[in-house]
mmCIF file of C-alpha atoms in Angstrom:
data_model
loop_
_atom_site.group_PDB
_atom_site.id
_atom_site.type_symbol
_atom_site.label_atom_id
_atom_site.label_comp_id
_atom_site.label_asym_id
_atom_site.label_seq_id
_atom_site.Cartn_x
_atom_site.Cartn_y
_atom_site.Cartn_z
ATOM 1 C CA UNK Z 1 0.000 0.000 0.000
ATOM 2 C CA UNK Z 2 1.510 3.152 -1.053
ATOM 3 C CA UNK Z 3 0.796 5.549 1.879
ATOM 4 C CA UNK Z 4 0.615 9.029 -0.080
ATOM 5 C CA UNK Z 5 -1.439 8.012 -2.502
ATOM 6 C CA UNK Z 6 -3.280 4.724 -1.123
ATOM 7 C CA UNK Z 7 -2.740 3.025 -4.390
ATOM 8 C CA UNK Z 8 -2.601 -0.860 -3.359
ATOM 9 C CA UNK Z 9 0.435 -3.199 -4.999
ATOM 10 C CA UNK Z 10 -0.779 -6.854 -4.816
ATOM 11 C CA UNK Z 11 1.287 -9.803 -6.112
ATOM 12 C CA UNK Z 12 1.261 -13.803 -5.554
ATOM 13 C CA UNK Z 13 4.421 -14.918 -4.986
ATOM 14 C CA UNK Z 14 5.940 -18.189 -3.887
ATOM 15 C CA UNK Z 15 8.085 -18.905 -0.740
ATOM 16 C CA UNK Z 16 11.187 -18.160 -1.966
ATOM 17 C CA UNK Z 17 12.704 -14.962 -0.215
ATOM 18 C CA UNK Z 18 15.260 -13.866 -3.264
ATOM 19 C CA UNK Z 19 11.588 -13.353 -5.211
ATOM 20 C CA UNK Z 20 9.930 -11.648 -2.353
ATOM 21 C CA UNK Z 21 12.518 -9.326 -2.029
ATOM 22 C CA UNK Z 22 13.301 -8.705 -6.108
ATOM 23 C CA UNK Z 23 9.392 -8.038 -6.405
ATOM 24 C CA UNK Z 24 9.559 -5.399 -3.178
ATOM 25 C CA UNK Z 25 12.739 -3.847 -4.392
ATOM 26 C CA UNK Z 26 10.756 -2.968 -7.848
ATOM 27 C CA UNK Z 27 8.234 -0.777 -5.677
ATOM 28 C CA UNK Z 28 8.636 2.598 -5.091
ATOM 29 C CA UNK Z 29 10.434 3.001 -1.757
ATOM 30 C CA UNK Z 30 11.254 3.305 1.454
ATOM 31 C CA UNK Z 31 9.038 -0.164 1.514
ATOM 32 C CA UNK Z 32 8.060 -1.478 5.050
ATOM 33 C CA UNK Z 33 6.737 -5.278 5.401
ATOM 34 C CA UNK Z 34 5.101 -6.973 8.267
ATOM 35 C CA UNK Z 35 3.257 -10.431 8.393
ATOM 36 C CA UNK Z 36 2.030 -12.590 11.213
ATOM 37 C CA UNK Z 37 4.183 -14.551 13.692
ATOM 38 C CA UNK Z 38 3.090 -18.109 13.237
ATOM 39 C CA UNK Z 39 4.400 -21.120 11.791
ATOM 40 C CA UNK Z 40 6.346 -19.568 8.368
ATOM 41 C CA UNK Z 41 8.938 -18.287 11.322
ATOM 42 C CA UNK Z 42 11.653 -15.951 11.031
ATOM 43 C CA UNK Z 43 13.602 -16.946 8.336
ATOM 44 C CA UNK Z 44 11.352 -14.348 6.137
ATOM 45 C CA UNK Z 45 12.063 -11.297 8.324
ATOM 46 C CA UNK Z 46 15.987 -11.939 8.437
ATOM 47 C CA UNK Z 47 16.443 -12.093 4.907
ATOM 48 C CA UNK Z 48 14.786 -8.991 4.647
ATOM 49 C CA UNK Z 49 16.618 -7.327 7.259
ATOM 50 C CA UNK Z 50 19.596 -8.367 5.365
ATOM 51 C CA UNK Z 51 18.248 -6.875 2.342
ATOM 52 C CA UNK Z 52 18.154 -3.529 4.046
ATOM 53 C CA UNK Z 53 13.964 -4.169 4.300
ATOM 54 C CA UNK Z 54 11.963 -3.259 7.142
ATOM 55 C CA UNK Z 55 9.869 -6.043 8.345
ATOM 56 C CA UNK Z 56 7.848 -5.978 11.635
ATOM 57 C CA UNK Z 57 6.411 -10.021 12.677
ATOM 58 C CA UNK Z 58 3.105 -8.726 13.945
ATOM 59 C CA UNK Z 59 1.915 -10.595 17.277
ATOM 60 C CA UNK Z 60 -1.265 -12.148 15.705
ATOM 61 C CA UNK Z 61 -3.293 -11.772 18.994
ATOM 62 C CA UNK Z 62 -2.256 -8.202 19.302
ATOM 63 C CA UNK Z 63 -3.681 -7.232 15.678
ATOM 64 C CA UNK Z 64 -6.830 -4.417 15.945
ATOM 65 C CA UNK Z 65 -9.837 -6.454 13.991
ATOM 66 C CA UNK Z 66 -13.536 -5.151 13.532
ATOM 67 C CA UNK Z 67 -15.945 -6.886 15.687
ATOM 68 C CA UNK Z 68 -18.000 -6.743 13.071
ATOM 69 C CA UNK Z 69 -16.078 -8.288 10.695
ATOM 70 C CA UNK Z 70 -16.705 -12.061 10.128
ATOM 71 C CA UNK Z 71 -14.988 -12.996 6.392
ATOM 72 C CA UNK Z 72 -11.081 -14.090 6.592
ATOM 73 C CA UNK Z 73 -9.289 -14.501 3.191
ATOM 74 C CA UNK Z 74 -5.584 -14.387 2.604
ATOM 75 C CA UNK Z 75 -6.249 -10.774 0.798
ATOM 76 C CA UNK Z 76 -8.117 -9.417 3.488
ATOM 77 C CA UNK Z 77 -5.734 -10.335 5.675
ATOM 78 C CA UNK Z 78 -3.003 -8.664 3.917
ATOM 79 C CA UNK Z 79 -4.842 -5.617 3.024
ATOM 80 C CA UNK Z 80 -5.710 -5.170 6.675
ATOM 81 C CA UNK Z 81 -1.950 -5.568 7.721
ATOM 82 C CA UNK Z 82 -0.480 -3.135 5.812
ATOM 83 C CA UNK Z 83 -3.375 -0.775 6.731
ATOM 84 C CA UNK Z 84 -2.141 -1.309 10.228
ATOM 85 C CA UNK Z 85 1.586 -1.088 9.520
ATOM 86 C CA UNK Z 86 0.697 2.638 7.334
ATOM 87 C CA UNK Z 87 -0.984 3.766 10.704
ATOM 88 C CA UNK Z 88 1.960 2.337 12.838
ATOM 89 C CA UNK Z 89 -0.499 0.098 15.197
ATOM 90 C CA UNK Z 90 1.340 -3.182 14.688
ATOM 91 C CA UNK Z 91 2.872 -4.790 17.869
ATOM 92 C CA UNK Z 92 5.561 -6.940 16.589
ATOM 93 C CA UNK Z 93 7.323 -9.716 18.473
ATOM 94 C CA UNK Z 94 11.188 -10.024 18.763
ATOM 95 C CA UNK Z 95 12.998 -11.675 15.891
ATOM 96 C CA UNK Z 96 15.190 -13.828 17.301
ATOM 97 C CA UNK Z 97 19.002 -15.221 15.458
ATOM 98 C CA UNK Z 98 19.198 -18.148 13.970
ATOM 99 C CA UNK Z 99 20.915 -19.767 16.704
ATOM 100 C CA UNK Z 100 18.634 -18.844 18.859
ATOM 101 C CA UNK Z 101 15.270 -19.529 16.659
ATOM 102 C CA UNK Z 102 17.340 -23.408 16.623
ATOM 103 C CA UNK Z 103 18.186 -23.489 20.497
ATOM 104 C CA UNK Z 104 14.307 -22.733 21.061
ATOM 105 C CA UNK Z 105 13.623 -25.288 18.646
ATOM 106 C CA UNK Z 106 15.648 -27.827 20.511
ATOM 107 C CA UNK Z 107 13.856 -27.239 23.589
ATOM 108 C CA UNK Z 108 10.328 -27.651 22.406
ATOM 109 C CA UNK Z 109 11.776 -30.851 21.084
ATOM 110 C CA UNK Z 110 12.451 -32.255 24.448
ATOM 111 C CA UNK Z 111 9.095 -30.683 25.563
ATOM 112 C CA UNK Z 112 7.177 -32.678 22.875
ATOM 113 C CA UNK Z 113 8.911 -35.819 23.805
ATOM 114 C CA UNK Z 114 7.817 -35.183 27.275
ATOM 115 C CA UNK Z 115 4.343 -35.239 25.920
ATOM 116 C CA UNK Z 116 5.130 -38.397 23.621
ATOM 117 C CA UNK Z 117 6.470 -39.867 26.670
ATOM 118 C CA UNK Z 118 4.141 -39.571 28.738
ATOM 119 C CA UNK Z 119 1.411 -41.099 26.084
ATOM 120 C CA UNK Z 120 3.740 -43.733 25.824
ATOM 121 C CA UNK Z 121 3.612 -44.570 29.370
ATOM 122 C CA UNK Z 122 -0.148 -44.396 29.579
ATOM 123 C CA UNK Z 123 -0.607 -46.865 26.772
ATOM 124 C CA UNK Z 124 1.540 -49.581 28.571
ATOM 125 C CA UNK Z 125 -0.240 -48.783 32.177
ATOM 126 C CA UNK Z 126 -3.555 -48.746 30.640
ATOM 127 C CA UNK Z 127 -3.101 -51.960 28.022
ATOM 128 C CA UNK Z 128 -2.240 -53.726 32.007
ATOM 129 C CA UNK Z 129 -5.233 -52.475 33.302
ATOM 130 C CA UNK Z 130 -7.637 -53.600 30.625
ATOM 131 C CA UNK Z 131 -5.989 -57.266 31.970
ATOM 132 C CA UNK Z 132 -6.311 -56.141 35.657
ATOM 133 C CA UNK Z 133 -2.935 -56.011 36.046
ATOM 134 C CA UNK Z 134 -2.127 -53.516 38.845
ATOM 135 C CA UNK Z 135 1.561 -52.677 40.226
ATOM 136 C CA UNK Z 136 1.772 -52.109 43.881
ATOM 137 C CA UNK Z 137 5.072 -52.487 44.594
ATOM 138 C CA UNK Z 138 5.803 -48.822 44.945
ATOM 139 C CA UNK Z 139 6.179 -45.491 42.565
ATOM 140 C CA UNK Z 140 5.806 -46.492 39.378
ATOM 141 C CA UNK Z 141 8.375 -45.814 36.445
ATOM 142 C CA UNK Z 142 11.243 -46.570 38.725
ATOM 143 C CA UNK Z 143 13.989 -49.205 38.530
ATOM 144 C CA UNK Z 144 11.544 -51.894 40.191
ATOM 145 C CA UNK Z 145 9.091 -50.715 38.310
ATOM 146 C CA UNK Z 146 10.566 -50.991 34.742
ATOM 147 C CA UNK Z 147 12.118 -54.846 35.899
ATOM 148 C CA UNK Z 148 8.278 -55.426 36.436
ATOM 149 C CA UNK Z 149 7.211 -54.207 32.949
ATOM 150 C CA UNK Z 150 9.477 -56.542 31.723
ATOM 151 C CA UNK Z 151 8.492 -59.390 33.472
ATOM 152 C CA UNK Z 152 5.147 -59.484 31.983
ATOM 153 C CA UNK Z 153 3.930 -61.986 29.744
ATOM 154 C CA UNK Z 154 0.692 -63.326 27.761
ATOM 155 C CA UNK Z 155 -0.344 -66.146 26.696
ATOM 156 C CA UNK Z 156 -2.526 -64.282 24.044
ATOM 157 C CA UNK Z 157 0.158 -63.983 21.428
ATOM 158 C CA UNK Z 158 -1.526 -60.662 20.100
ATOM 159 C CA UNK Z 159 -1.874 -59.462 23.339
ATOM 160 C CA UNK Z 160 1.952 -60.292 23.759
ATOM 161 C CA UNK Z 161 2.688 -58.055 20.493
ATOM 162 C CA UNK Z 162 0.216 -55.228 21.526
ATOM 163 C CA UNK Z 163 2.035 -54.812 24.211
ATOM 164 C CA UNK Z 164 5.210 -55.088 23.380
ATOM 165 C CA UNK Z 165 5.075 -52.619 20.558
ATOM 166 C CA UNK Z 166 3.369 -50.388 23.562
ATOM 167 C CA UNK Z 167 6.782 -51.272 25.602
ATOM 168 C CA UNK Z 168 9.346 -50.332 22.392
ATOM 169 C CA UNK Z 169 7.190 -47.133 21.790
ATOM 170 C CA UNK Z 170 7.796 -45.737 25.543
ATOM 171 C CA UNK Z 171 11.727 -47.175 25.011
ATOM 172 C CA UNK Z 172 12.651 -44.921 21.962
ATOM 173 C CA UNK Z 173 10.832 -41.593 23.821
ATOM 174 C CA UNK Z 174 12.992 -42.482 26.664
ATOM 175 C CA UNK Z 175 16.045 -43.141 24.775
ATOM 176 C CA UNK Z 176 14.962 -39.609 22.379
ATOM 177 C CA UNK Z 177 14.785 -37.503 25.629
ATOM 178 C CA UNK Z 178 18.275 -38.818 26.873
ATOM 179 C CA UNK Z 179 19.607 -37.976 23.900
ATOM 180 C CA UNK Z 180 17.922 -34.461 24.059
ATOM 181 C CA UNK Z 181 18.742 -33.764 27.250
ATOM 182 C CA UNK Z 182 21.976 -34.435 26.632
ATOM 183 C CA UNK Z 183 22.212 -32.377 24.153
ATOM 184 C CA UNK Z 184 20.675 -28.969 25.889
ATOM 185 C CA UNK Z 185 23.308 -29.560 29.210
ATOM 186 C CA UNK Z 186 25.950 -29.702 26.879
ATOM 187 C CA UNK Z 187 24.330 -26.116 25.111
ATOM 188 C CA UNK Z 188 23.499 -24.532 28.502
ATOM 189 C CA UNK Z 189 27.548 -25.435 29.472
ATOM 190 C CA UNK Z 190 29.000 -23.061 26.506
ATOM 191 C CA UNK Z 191 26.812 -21.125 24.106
ATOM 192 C CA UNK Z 192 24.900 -17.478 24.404
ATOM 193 C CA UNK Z 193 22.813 -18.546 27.034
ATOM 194 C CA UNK Z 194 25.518 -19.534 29.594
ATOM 195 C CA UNK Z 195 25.592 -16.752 31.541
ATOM 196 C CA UNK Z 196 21.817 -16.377 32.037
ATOM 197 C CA UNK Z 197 21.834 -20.201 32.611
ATOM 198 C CA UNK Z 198 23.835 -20.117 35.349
ATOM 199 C CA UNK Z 199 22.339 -17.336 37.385
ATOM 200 C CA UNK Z 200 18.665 -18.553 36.747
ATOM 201 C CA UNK Z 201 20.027 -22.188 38.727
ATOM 202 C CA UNK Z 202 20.271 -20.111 41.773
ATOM 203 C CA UNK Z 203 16.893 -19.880 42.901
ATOM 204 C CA UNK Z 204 15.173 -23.570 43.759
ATOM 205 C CA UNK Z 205 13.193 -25.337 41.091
ATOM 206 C CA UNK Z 206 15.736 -23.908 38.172
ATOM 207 C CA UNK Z 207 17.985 -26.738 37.142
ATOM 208 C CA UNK Z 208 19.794 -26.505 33.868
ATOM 209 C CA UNK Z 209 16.831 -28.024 31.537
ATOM 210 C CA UNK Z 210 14.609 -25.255 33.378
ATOM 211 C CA UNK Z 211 16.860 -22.507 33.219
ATOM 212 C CA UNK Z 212 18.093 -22.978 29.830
ATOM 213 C CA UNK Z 213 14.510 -23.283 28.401
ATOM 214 C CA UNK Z 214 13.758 -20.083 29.600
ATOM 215 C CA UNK Z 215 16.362 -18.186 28.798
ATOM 216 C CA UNK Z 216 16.434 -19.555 24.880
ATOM 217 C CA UNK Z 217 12.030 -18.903 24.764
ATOM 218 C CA UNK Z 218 12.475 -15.113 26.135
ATOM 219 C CA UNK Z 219 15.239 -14.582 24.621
ATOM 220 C CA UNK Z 220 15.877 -11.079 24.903
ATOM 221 C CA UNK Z 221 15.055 -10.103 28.890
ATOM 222 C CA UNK Z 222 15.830 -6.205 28.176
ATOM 223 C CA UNK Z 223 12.426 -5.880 26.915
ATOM 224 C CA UNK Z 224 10.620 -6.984 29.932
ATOM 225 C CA UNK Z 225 10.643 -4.661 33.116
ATOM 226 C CA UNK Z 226 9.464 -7.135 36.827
ATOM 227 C CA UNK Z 227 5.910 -5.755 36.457
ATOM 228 C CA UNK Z 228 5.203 -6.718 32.952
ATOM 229 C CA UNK Z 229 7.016 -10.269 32.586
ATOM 230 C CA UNK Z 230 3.820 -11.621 34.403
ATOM 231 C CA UNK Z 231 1.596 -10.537 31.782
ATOM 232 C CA UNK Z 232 3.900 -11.362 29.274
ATOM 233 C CA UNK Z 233 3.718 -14.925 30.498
ATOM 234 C CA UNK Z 234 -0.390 -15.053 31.220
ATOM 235 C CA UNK Z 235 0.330 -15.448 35.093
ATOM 236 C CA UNK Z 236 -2.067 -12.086 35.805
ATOM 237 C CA UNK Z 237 -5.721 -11.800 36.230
ATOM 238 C CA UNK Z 238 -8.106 -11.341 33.753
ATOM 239 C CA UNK Z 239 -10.372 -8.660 34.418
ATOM 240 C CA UNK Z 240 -14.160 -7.455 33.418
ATOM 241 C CA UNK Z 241 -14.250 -3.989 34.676
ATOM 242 C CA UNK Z 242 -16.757 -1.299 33.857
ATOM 243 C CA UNK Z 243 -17.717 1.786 36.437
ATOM 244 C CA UNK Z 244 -17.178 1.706 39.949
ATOM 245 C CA UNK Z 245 -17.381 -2.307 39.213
ATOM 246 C CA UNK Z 246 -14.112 -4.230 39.219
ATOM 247 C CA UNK Z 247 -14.304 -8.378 38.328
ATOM 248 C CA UNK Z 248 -11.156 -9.747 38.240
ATOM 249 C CA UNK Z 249 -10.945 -13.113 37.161
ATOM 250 C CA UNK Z 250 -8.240 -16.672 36.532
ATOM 251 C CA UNK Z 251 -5.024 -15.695 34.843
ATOM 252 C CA UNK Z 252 -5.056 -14.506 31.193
ATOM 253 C CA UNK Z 253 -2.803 -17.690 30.158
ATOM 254 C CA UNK Z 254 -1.971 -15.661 26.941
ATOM 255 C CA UNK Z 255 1.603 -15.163 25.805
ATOM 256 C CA UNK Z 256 4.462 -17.624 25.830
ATOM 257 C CA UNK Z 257 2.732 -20.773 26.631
ATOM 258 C CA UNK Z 258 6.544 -22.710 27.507
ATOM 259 C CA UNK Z 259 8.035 -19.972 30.043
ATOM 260 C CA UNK Z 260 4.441 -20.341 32.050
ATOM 261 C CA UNK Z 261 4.544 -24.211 32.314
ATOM 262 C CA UNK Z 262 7.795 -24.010 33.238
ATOM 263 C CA UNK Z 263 7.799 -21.066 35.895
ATOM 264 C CA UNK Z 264 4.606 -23.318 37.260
ATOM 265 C CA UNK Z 265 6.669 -26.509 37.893
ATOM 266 C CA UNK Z 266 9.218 -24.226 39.432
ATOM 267 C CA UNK Z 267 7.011 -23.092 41.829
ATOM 268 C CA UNK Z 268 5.884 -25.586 43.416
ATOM 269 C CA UNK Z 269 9.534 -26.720 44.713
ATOM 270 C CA UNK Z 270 9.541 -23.701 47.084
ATOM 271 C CA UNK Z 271 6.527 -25.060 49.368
ATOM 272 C CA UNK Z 272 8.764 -27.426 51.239
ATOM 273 C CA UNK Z 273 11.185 -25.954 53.918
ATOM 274 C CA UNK Z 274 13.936 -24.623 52.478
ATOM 275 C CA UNK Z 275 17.162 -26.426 52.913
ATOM 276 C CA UNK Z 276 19.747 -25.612 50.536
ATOM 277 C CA UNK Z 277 20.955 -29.294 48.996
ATOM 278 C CA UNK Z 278 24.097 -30.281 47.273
ATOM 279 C CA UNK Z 279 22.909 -29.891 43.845
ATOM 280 C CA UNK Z 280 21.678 -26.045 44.529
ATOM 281 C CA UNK Z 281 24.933 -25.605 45.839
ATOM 282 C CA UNK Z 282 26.965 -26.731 43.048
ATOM 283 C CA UNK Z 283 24.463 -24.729 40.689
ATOM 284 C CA UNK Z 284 25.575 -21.574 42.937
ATOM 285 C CA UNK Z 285 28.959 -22.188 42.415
ATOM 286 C CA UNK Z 286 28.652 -21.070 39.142
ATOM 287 C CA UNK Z 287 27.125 -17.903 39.552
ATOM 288 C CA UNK Z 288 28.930 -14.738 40.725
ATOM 289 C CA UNK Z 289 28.745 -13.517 44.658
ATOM 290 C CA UNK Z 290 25.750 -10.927 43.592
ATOM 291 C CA UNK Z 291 23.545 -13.154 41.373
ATOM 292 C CA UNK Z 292 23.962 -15.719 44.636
ATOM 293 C CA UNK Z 293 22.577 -13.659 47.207
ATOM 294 C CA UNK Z 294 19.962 -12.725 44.559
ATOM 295 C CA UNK Z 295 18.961 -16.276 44.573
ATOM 296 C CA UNK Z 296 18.942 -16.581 48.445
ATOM 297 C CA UNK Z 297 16.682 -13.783 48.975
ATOM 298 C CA UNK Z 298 14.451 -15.065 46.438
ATOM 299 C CA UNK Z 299 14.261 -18.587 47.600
ATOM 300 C CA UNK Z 300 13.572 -17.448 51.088
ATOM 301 C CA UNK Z 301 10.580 -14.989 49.846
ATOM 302 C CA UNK Z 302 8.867 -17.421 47.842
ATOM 303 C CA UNK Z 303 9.483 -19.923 50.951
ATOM 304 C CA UNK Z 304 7.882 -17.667 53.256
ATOM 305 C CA UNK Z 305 4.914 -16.256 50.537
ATOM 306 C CA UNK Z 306 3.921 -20.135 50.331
ATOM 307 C CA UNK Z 307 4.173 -20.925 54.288
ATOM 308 C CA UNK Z 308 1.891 -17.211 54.679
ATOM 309 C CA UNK Z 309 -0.869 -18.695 52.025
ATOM 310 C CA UNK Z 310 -0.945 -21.828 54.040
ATOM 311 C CA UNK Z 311 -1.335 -20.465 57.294
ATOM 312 C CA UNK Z 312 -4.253 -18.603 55.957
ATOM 313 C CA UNK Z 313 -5.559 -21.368 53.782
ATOM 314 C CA UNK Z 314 -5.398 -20.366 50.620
ATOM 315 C CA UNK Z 315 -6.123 -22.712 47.761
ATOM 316 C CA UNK Z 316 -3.158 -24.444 46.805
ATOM 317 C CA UNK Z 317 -4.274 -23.540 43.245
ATOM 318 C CA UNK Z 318 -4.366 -20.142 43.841
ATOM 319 C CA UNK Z 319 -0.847 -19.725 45.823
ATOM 320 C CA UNK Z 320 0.595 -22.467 43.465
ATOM 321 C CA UNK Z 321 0.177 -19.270 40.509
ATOM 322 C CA UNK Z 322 0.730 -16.388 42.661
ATOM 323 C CA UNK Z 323 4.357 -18.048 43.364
ATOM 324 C CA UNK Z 324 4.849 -18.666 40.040
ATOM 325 C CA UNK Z 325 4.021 -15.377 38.935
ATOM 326 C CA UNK Z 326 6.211 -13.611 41.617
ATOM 327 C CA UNK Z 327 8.996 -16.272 40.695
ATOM 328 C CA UNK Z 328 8.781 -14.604 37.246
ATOM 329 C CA UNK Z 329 9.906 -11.492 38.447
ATOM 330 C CA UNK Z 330 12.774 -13.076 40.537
ATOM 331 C CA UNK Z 331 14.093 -14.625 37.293
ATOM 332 C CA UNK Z 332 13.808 -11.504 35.350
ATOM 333 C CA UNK Z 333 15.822 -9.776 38.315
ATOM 334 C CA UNK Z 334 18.736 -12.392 37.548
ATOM 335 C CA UNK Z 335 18.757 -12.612 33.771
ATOM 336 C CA UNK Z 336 18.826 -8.777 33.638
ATOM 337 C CA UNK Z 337 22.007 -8.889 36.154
ATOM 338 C CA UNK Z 338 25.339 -7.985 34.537
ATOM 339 C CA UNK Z 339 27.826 -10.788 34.190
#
């Protein structure tokens, strides 16, 4: 859209960037581009920053739409974006480097073999059940509990396969999240994300696999200040407001779906009493003198905000998310520290 005259430039072009940008060096210029975050990534945008284009990834759920308007089409869509990039309403997400798009990318990865696994798993238990075959010989998916498994045998020989299939399937998601987690300590150790790494394992709850996802899925902490990083992450109430009426209700869950599941396991390490362990210890070796008093003081707050919810009470629920949303703002406090 030319924004003097409002003439509108429309073209169909394929996925490759070299003919996006030949076809947007051929309009009259300066030229500005934005398009959706989603699943095309950010491969797009950095080739068009490297062409000397300016490109702003719009944060789809951030866009201004009509409530009246009810018809989506590809052209619509892309009229109505660069409407909103002439008027300069566009919120646009972070572009992240490649080696950083590919270290997020490795984390999800281990996050969707969690999920895999954890199907797996089901499938074998549940396959048992059907045959009312219970253990009860302690927590399950332990040592015992896999030399069990094993032990298990039908005289049904499709029953046998069925459930040996169900038995290889959980084996390769164990042996693929080995191998990924191998991988990510071996990233967190010496890469970008190092530093940030090791000052997030000071507070409890943080190990490497923790810290390192969330430094690699905000990437860039400088944009966040310790009041908005709990929006960013859906961990604030929603609210219906109108007048002297103010209804506040559960969290927003919007933004960065990854950070909040893992600032929500974190949290719930901090209800027990706080006793600093070997493994802590080790992680605050490798963290400067500042960034380990940091982690002290925030261990010891979230310790104490948990112990004053359950003196008065409070849902578990409801402290479990109010911890995890203060424990946001702790981690932002350490990323944000200079080295």
């Amino acid at each position: 859209m030319d924004g003097d005259t409002g003439e509108v430039f429309q073209r169909r072009l394929c996925p490759d960037h070299r003919e996006i940008v030949g076809w947007l060096g051929e309009l009259p210029g300066p030229v500005a581009v934005s398009y959706e975050a989603g699943p095309t990534g950010f491969g797009l945008a950095r080739a068009l920053a490297a062409a000397g284009i300016t490109c702003e990834v719009a944060a789809p759920s951030k866009l201004i739409r009509p409530a009246g308007d009810r018809v989506k089409t590809d052209a619509r869509d892309a009229a109505h974006l660069a409407r909103v990039l002439h008027l300069g309403q566009v919120t646009a997400v972070t572009i992240p480097s490649a080696s950083q798009e590919a270290a997020r990318d490795l984390v999800r990865a281990r996050d969707d073999c969690r999920g895999d696994l954890m199907t797996a798993r089901h499938r074998v238990s549940k396959l048992l059940l059907r045959q009312g075959i219970v253990y009860s010989g302690g927590r399950a998916w332990t040592g015992d509990h896999e030399r069990w498994l094993r032990a298990q045998r039908f005289d049904d020989p499709a029953l046998q396969l069925s459930y040996e299939a169900a038995w290889d399937a959980m084996l390769a998601c164990l042996d693929r999240r080995r191998r990924l987690d191998s991988a990510i300590t071996a990233m967190a150790a010496d890469s970008e994300f190092t530093p940030v790494v090791h000052r997030l394992g000071c507070i409890r709850g943080v190990a490497t696999l923790t810290a390192f996802g969330l430094a690699v899925e905000i990437g860039d902490w400088h944009r966040l200040t310790g009041r908005t990083i709990g929006a960013y992450v859906g961990l604030v109430p929603s609210e219906y407001s109108s007048g002297d009426t103010r209804a506040q209700g559960g969290v927003t869950k919007t933004g960065n779906g990854h950070v909040r599941r893992l600032l929500v396991e974190a949290a719930w390490h901090h209800r027990s009493r706080y006793r600093p362990g070997a493994e802590l210890r080790r992680r605050w070796d490798l963290a400067s003198p500042a960034a380990r008093a940091r982690g002290q003081a925030a261990n010891r707050r979230l310790h104490n905000r948990w112990t004053g919810f359950d003196a008065r009470q409070k849902r578990p629920v409801i402290a479990h998310v109010a911890i995890a949303r203060e424990l946001a703002g702790w981690c932002w406090s350490l990323a944000v520290m200079p080295d």
